[in-house]
Amino acid sequence: MELLNIKREVERLSNILAKAEGCLDVRELSARIENLNQLVSQPTFWHNSVTSRQTLQEIDSLNAKKKQYQRSHLILEDIKAALELLELSADEELLQEAQTNLTQLQQELETIEIQQLLSNPYDQKSAFLTITAGVGGADAEYWAYMLLGMYFKWGESHGYKILLVEESCGDFAGIKFASLEIIGRYAYGYLKSETGTHQLQQISPLDVTNSLRTSLASVEVIPILAESVEWEIPEKDLEITLRRYQGNVNQTETWVRVFHIPTGISVFCDLGRSQMQNKEKALAILKSKLFAIALAQNVQLDEIQPRQIKTLSNKLIREYILHPYTKVKDLRTNVETPAATEVLDGKIDLFIKAYLQQLNHATSVGKEALDNFK
C-alpha cells in the first residue's frame, strides 16, 4: 500500500512538473540565456553600468530557473528508478531513500509553483522588512519580538542571508521596532504578502494575573531597489545626522540618521562597522522606500507628498490565537491552521502561497475584464 501511495504521488508531481515546464517553455528559456550571453560578450556591454547589472541579474535568474527544473527532473528519475527496483524485490533502505527524494521533490515543486506566481519585475529583489510594535504596551513589544523571530526562522529555512539593520529594544521586553535586510532572489516576492498588521491573542507572559491580552504589530516590506534605479535623492532634500564622539575618543558610536525633508521619512542605521556603511545602508533603505511609495501611488518621485503616503501596514491581515485554543488565520484569504507554534517557527508558506494565488487571480480577472472592455 505504501508503494502504491508513492506511485500515485509521483504521477501527480510528474503532471505538475510537466505543466510548469509548459508554462515556462524551457527551450525558450535556454534561447534567452544564450542571447543574453552573446550580449555580454559585446565590447559596448559595460558602457551602461545599470543595464549591464540588470542583464547579469537576469542571466543569474534564468540559470537558477533552468537548474531548478533540471534538479527536479533528476530527483524524479531517481524515484522512478527506485520504484522499478522495489517492484522486483522489497528493500527497506531503498524505500526510505525514495520517500526522502519524494519529500525533496514536493518541496522543489512547491517552490516552482509559488515562483510562477511572482511576475512583478520587483518580485525577484531582496527585501527590507520592518516590524513595529503597536497597541498593547509591553505585550505588543514582546509580540513584535516574536514576529522578528518568525521571519528570521523563515528566512534561514529558505536559504536567505538576513541582516539586522536597525533595532530599538522595548522598555521591559521585546522590541519597539526592527528592520531586517533579507538578501536573496524572490525575497520581496515572497514576503510582500506579510505587509499589514498582525494581531496576537494570548495569556500575557508579562502579567502575573495571567490575563488574556490582544497585541498588535505592523509589518512593512519593500523591495531593495537602490542598485537598479537610475535616480539619486537630491542633497537639498536630505538631512543627515551623524553620531558625534563625546568624551572617550575610543568609543565607537557609528549610527547615522537620514531624514527626507519633503516626506518626513526618517531612517536610522547603527549596526554597520563604520558611519560610511551605516550612511550607505540608510540611504539605500530610504531610496527603496521612496521608490516603493511612488510605485504604489502612481506618481513621480518628486511628486510624493506626506499626505499621499498611505501605508498598507495599518490594515489587519492576520490573527494569531494562542489561547483558549490555537489558530492562525489570514483575513484576506481565509486560510487558517491550528498549528500556531509551527507558524511562529517560520512555517508561513501556506499563507504566502494563498495570498499570491489570490493576487494572481485578481490580476488575471482584471486583465480579462480590460481585454473584454477593449
Short mmCIF file of C-alpha atoms in Angstrom, two decimals:
data_model
loop_
_atom_site.label_atom_id
_atom_site.label_comp_id
_atom_site.label_asym_id
_atom_site.label_seq_id
_atom_site.Cartn_x
_atom_site.Cartn_y
_atom_site.Cartn_z
CA MET A 1 0.00 0.00 0.00
CA GLU A 2 2.86 2.35 0.86
CA LEU A 3 4.47 1.72 -2.52
CA LEU A 4 1.17 2.40 -4.27
CA ASN A 5 0.79 5.74 -2.50
CA ILE A 6 4.29 6.76 -3.58
CA LYS A 7 3.45 5.84 -7.19
CA ARG A 8 0.30 7.98 -7.10
CA GLU A 9 2.20 10.92 -5.65
CA VAL A 10 4.95 10.55 -8.26
CA GLU A 11 2.35 10.63 -11.01
CA ARG A 12 0.78 13.76 -9.52
CA LEU A 13 4.15 15.50 -9.22
CA SER A 14 5.10 14.48 -12.77
CA ASN A 15 1.97 16.22 -14.04
CA ILE A 16 2.75 19.35 -12.00
CA LEU A 17 6.30 19.46 -13.38
CA ALA A 18 5.11 18.96 -16.96
CA LYS A 19 2.54 21.74 -16.55
CA ALA A 20 5.13 24.07 -15.05
CA GLU A 21 7.53 23.41 -17.91
CA GLY A 22 4.74 24.08 -20.39
CA CYS A 23 4.10 27.48 -18.83
CA LEU A 24 7.79 28.33 -18.72
CA ASP A 25 8.87 26.92 -22.11
CA VAL A 26 12.32 25.59 -21.21
CA ARG A 27 13.56 25.80 -24.82
CA GLU A 28 12.69 29.49 -24.94
CA LEU A 29 14.44 29.91 -21.59
CA SER A 30 17.66 28.38 -22.95
CA ALA A 31 17.48 30.56 -26.05
CA ARG A 32 17.05 33.68 -23.90
CA ILE A 33 20.12 32.76 -21.82
CA GLU A 34 22.16 32.25 -24.99
CA ASN A 35 21.07 35.62 -26.42
CA LEU A 36 21.93 37.44 -23.19
CA ASN A 37 25.35 35.77 -23.01
CA GLN A 38 26.04 37.00 -26.56
CA LEU A 39 25.05 40.48 -25.43
CA VAL A 40 27.52 40.30 -22.52
CA SER A 41 30.33 39.45 -24.92
CA GLN A 42 29.82 42.71 -26.87
CA PRO A 43 32.54 45.39 -26.38
CA THR A 44 29.91 48.04 -25.51
CA PHE A 45 28.19 45.93 -22.84
CA TRP A 46 29.74 47.72 -19.85
CA HIS A 47 29.11 51.25 -21.15
CA ASN A 48 25.90 51.47 -19.09
CA SER A 49 26.51 50.11 -15.59
CA VAL A 50 22.80 49.93 -14.67
CA THR A 51 21.64 47.98 -17.73
CA SER A 52 24.70 45.70 -17.61
CA ARG A 53 23.96 44.90 -13.97
CA GLN A 54 20.30 44.21 -14.78
CA THR A 55 21.33 41.91 -17.64
CA LEU A 56 23.68 39.91 -15.42
CA GLN A 57 20.95 39.62 -12.79
CA GLU A 58 18.54 38.32 -15.43
CA ILE A 59 21.09 35.74 -16.59
CA ASP A 60 21.58 34.57 -12.99
CA SER A 61 17.82 34.33 -12.52
CA LEU A 62 17.25 32.36 -15.74
CA ASN A 63 20.12 30.00 -14.99
CA ALA A 64 18.71 29.41 -11.50
CA LYS A 65 15.33 28.50 -13.01
CA LYS A 66 16.92 26.17 -15.54
CA LYS A 67 18.95 24.39 -12.83
CA GLN A 68 15.83 24.15 -10.68
CA TYR A 69 13.95 22.26 -13.39
CA GLN A 70 16.95 20.06 -14.16
CA ARG A 71 17.30 19.22 -10.47
CA SER A 72 13.60 18.34 -10.22
CA HIS A 73 13.88 16.02 -13.23
CA LEU A 74 16.89 14.22 -11.76
CA ILE A 75 15.09 13.65 -8.46
CA LEU A 76 12.00 12.41 -10.31
CA GLU A 77 14.03 9.96 -12.39
CA ASP A 78 15.78 8.65 -9.25
CA ILE A 79 12.41 7.98 -7.62
CA LYS A 80 11.06 6.21 -10.70
CA ALA A 81 14.18 4.02 -10.92
CA ALA A 82 13.84 3.11 -7.24
CA LEU A 83 10.17 2.20 -7.72
CA GLU A 84 11.05 -0.16 -10.58
CA LEU A 85 13.54 -1.95 -8.35
CA LEU A 86 11.12 -2.06 -5.43
CA GLU A 87 8.53 -3.79 -7.62
CA LEU A 88 11.01 -6.62 -8.18
CA SER A 89 12.05 -7.03 -4.55
CA ALA A 90 11.38 -5.33 -1.22
CA ASP A 91 14.24 -3.18 0.08
CA GLU A 92 13.58 -1.08 3.18
CA GLU A 93 16.64 1.12 2.69
CA LEU A 94 15.73 1.83 -0.95
CA LEU A 95 12.13 2.58 0.06
CA GLN A 96 13.35 5.08 2.66
CA GLU A 97 15.56 6.73 0.04
CA ALA A 98 12.60 7.00 -2.35
CA GLN A 99 10.48 8.62 0.37
CA THR A 100 13.26 11.12 1.16
CA ASN A 101 13.59 12.02 -2.52
CA LEU A 102 9.82 12.33 -2.77
CA THR A 103 9.75 14.85 0.07
CA GLN A 104 12.53 16.83 -1.59
CA LEU A 105 10.68 16.81 -4.93
CA GLN A 106 7.49 18.03 -3.22
CA GLN A 107 9.43 20.94 -1.77
CA GLU A 108 11.08 21.74 -5.11
CA LEU A 109 7.75 21.82 -6.94
CA GLU A 110 6.11 23.84 -4.19
CA THR A 111 8.83 26.44 -4.73
CA ILE A 112 8.34 26.33 -8.51
CA GLU A 113 4.57 26.76 -8.15
CA ILE A 114 5.00 29.80 -5.91
CA GLN A 115 7.65 31.37 -8.14
CA GLN A 116 5.33 31.08 -11.13
CA LEU A 117 3.02 33.48 -9.29
CA LEU A 118 5.79 36.07 -8.99
CA SER A 119 5.62 38.00 -12.25
CA ASN A 120 6.16 41.55 -10.97
CA PRO A 121 9.59 42.86 -12.07
CA TYR A 122 10.43 43.64 -8.44
CA ASP A 123 9.45 40.23 -7.07
CA GLN A 124 12.96 38.84 -7.58
CA LYS A 125 14.53 41.58 -5.47
CA SER A 126 15.86 41.28 -1.95
CA ALA A 127 13.73 42.95 0.69
CA PHE A 128 13.71 45.28 3.67
CA LEU A 129 11.25 44.11 6.33
CA THR A 130 10.33 46.40 9.23
CA ILE A 131 8.36 45.33 12.32
CA THR A 132 6.82 47.95 14.61
CA ALA A 133 5.08 47.24 17.91
CA GLY A 134 1.56 48.62 18.02
CA VAL A 135 -1.24 48.74 20.58
CA GLY A 136 -0.59 46.64 23.68
CA GLY A 137 2.34 48.20 25.54
CA ALA A 138 4.98 45.73 26.71
CA ASP A 139 2.93 42.82 25.35
CA ALA A 140 2.95 44.40 21.89
CA GLU A 141 6.72 44.85 22.12
CA TYR A 142 7.09 41.19 23.03
CA TRP A 143 4.77 40.28 20.12
CA ALA A 144 6.96 42.31 17.73
CA TYR A 145 9.94 40.32 19.03
CA MET A 146 8.10 37.05 18.35
CA LEU A 147 7.41 38.17 14.77
CA LEU A 148 11.08 39.07 14.35
CA GLY A 149 11.99 35.51 15.33
CA MET A 150 9.36 34.10 12.95
CA TYR A 151 10.81 35.93 9.95
CA PHE A 152 14.37 35.07 10.94
CA LYS A 153 13.44 31.37 11.02
CA TRP A 154 11.52 31.60 7.74
CA GLY A 155 14.47 33.30 6.02
CA GLU A 156 17.01 30.81 7.35
CA SER A 157 14.88 27.83 6.25
CA HIS A 158 14.76 29.28 2.71
CA GLY A 159 18.48 29.93 2.49
CA TYR A 160 18.35 33.73 2.67
CA LYS A 161 21.05 35.89 4.19
CA ILE A 162 19.49 38.03 6.94
CA LEU A 163 20.97 41.20 8.40
CA LEU A 164 19.55 43.13 11.33
CA VAL A 165 19.80 46.72 10.05
CA GLU A 166 18.06 48.57 12.86
CA GLU A 167 16.61 47.66 16.25
CA SER A 168 15.05 49.54 19.15
CA CYS A 169 14.58 47.49 22.31
CA GLY A 170 11.37 47.66 24.33
CA ASP A 171 11.12 49.28 27.72
CA PHE A 172 10.65 45.95 29.53
CA ALA A 173 10.84 43.16 26.97
CA GLY A 174 10.81 42.65 23.23
CA ILE A 175 11.34 45.40 20.66
CA LYS A 176 9.69 48.67 19.70
CA PHE A 177 10.74 48.15 16.10
CA ALA A 178 13.35 46.38 13.99
CA SER A 179 14.38 46.34 10.33
CA LEU A 180 15.77 43.30 8.52
CA GLU A 181 17.59 43.14 5.22
CA ILE A 182 16.69 39.80 3.63
CA ILE A 183 19.11 39.11 0.80
CA GLY A 184 18.37 36.65 -1.98
CA ARG A 185 16.27 36.08 -5.08
CA TYR A 186 12.48 36.38 -4.61
CA ALA A 187 12.71 37.65 -1.02
CA TYR A 188 10.40 40.56 -1.79
CA GLY A 189 8.07 38.44 -3.93
CA TYR A 190 7.51 36.02 -1.08
CA LEU A 191 7.35 38.50 1.77
CA LYS A 192 5.17 41.20 0.20
CA SER A 193 2.29 39.07 1.49
CA GLU A 194 3.34 39.99 5.05
CA THR A 195 2.74 43.74 4.82
CA GLY A 196 -0.03 44.66 7.25
CA THR A 197 -1.00 44.47 10.92
CA HIS A 198 -0.61 41.16 12.75
CA GLN A 199 -2.75 40.52 15.84
CA LEU A 200 -1.90 38.16 18.70
CA GLN A 201 -4.23 36.85 21.39
CA GLN A 202 -2.58 35.01 24.27
CA ILE A 203 -2.18 34.82 28.04
CA SER A 204 0.29 37.60 28.78
CA PRO A 205 3.71 36.19 29.77
CA LEU A 206 4.46 39.58 31.37
CA ASP A 207 1.40 39.78 33.64
CA VAL A 208 1.31 37.86 36.95
CA THR A 209 -2.51 37.81 36.80
CA ASN A 210 -2.37 35.59 33.68
CA SER A 211 -4.82 37.85 31.87
CA LEU A 212 -5.79 37.35 28.23
CA ARG A 213 -4.25 40.11 26.09
CA THR A 214 -4.57 41.23 22.49
CA SER A 215 -1.47 42.78 20.96
CA LEU A 216 -0.77 44.37 17.58
CA ALA A 217 2.36 44.78 15.49
CA SER A 218 2.71 46.10 11.95
CA VAL A 219 4.95 44.72 9.22
CA GLU A 220 6.18 46.66 6.19
CA VAL A 221 8.04 45.01 3.31
CA ILE A 222 9.69 46.90 0.46
CA PRO A 223 11.96 45.71 -2.38
CA ILE A 224 15.62 46.70 -2.37
CA LEU A 225 15.85 48.83 -5.50
CA ALA A 226 18.84 51.09 -4.92
CA GLU A 227 21.25 49.43 -7.37
CA SER A 228 18.71 49.03 -10.17
CA VAL A 229 17.26 52.54 -10.20
CA GLU A 230 18.98 55.38 -12.05
CA TRP A 231 17.96 58.06 -9.59
CA GLU A 232 19.65 59.84 -6.73
CA ILE A 233 17.95 61.74 -3.92
CA PRO A 234 18.80 65.45 -4.22
CA GLU A 235 21.10 66.57 -1.40
CA LYS A 236 18.82 69.53 -0.64
CA ASP A 237 16.07 67.00 0.30
CA LEU A 238 18.25 65.25 2.87
CA GLU A 239 19.13 65.96 6.46
CA ILE A 240 21.86 63.57 7.61
CA THR A 241 22.72 63.31 11.31
CA LEU A 242 25.94 61.59 12.35
CA ARG A 243 26.81 60.49 15.87
CA ARG A 244 29.37 62.89 17.30
CA TYR A 245 32.09 61.50 19.55
CA GLN A 246 32.00 62.82 23.09
CA GLY A 247 34.46 62.20 25.88
CA ASN A 248 36.32 58.97 25.19
CA VAL A 249 37.72 59.09 21.66
CA ASN A 250 37.98 55.30 21.65
CA GLN A 251 34.22 54.92 21.97
CA THR A 252 32.82 53.53 18.71
CA GLU A 253 29.47 55.17 18.01
CA THR A 254 28.73 54.92 14.31
CA TRP A 255 24.98 55.48 13.98
CA VAL A 256 23.52 57.56 11.17
CA ARG A 257 20.05 59.06 10.78
CA VAL A 258 18.81 60.16 7.35
CA PHE A 259 15.75 62.40 7.19
CA HIS A 260 13.91 63.05 3.91
CA ILE A 261 12.64 66.61 4.23
CA PRO A 262 9.81 66.58 1.61
CA THR A 263 8.09 63.48 3.01
CA GLY A 264 9.21 63.39 6.64
CA ILE A 265 10.50 59.81 6.29
CA SER A 266 13.36 59.06 8.68
CA VAL A 267 15.76 56.10 8.50
CA PHE A 268 18.15 55.19 11.32
CA CYS A 269 21.02 52.72 10.96
CA ASP A 270 23.58 51.78 13.61
CA LEU A 271 24.68 48.21 13.00
CA GLY A 272 27.42 48.75 10.41
CA ARG A 273 31.08 48.89 11.38
CA SER A 274 31.52 52.45 10.19
CA GLN A 275 29.48 55.60 9.71
CA MET A 276 30.06 55.31 5.96
CA GLN A 277 28.48 51.81 5.92
CA ASN A 278 25.54 52.99 8.01
CA LYS A 279 25.05 56.07 5.83
CA GLU A 280 25.04 53.98 2.64
CA LYS A 281 22.60 51.48 4.15
CA ALA A 282 20.26 54.20 5.45
CA LEU A 283 20.26 55.91 2.03
CA ALA A 284 19.56 52.59 0.31
CA ILE A 285 16.57 51.96 2.60
CA LEU A 286 15.26 55.50 2.08
CA LYS A 287 15.67 55.25 -1.70
CA SER A 288 13.78 51.95 -1.76
CA LYS A 289 11.01 53.36 0.47
CA LEU A 290 10.53 56.41 -1.76
CA PHE A 291 10.53 54.36 -4.95
CA ALA A 292 8.04 51.85 -3.50
CA ILE A 293 5.73 54.70 -2.40
CA ALA A 294 5.95 56.32 -5.85
CA LEU A 295 5.02 53.00 -7.48
CA ALA A 296 2.12 52.43 -5.10
CA GLN A 297 0.78 55.96 -5.55
CA ASN A 298 1.49 56.03 -9.31
CA VAL A 299 3.30 59.37 -9.08
CA GLN A 300 6.74 60.67 -9.98
CA LEU A 301 9.41 60.53 -7.29
CA ASP A 302 9.47 64.32 -6.91
CA GLU A 303 5.66 64.40 -6.57
CA ILE A 304 5.44 62.34 -3.36
CA GLN A 305 3.78 64.34 -0.60
CA PRO A 306 3.30 63.43 3.09
CA ARG A 307 -0.47 63.29 2.67
CA GLN A 308 -0.04 60.75 -0.13
CA ILE A 309 1.85 58.25 2.00
CA LYS A 310 -0.86 55.75 2.88
CA THR A 311 0.82 52.77 4.44
CA LEU A 312 -0.69 49.33 3.90
CA SER A 313 0.81 48.18 7.19
CA ASN A 314 -2.18 49.60 9.09
CA LYS A 315 -4.58 47.01 7.64
CA LEU A 316 -5.26 43.97 9.85
CA ILE A 317 -4.29 40.93 7.78
CA ARG A 318 -3.69 38.02 10.15
CA GLU A 319 -4.80 36.77 13.56
CA TYR A 320 -2.68 34.52 15.79
CA ILE A 321 -4.62 32.93 18.65
CA LEU A 322 -2.71 31.03 21.35
CA HIS A 323 -5.49 30.91 23.98
CA PRO A 324 -8.07 29.50 24.70
CA TYR A 325 -7.26 27.46 21.56
CA THR A 326 -4.57 27.69 18.88
CA LYS A 327 -5.26 29.04 15.42
CA VAL A 328 -3.68 31.31 12.86
CA LYS A 329 -6.00 32.81 10.24
CA ASP A 330 -5.23 35.06 7.30
CA LEU A 331 -8.11 37.51 6.98
CA ARG A 332 -7.53 38.17 3.26
CA THR A 333 -7.59 34.59 2.00
CA ASN A 334 -9.38 32.89 4.96
CA VAL A 335 -6.61 30.26 5.04
CA GLU A 336 -6.14 29.03 8.60
CA THR A 337 -4.30 26.39 10.59
CA PRO A 338 -4.39 25.20 14.22
CA ALA A 339 -0.58 24.74 14.12
CA ALA A 340 0.20 28.16 15.60
CA THR A 341 3.51 27.01 17.10
CA GLU A 342 4.74 25.84 13.69
CA VAL A 343 3.72 29.15 12.13
CA LEU A 344 5.68 31.09 14.74
CA ASP A 345 8.62 28.79 13.97
CA GLY A 346 8.65 30.24 10.46
CA LYS A 347 6.31 27.91 8.58
CA ILE A 348 4.27 30.63 6.83
CA ASP A 349 4.45 29.38 3.23
CA LEU A 350 0.80 28.28 3.24
CA PHE A 351 -0.23 31.91 3.83
CA ILE A 352 2.25 33.25 1.30
CA LYS A 353 1.09 30.87 -1.44
CA ALA A 354 -2.61 31.52 -0.81
CA TYR A 355 -2.06 35.30 -0.91
CA LEU A 356 -0.06 35.11 -4.16
CA GLN A 357 -2.69 32.86 -5.75
CA GLN A 358 -5.40 35.34 -4.78
CA LEU A 359 -3.33 38.26 -6.06
CA ASN A 360 -2.58 36.45 -9.31
CA HIS A 361 -6.25 35.57 -9.80
CA ALA A 362 -7.33 39.17 -9.16
CA THR A 363 -4.73 40.42 -11.67
CA SER A 364 -5.84 37.86 -14.27
CA VAL A 365 -9.52 38.77 -13.82
CA GLY A 366 -8.65 42.45 -14.10
CA LYS A 367 -6.72 41.90 -17.32
CA GLU A 368 -9.53 39.76 -18.73
CA ALA A 369 -12.09 42.46 -17.90
CA LEU A 370 -9.91 45.07 -19.57
CA ASP A 371 -9.48 42.91 -22.67
CA ASN A 372 -13.26 42.40 -22.87
CA PHE A 373 -13.82 46.14 -22.50
CA LYS A 374 -11.43 46.84 -25.35
#
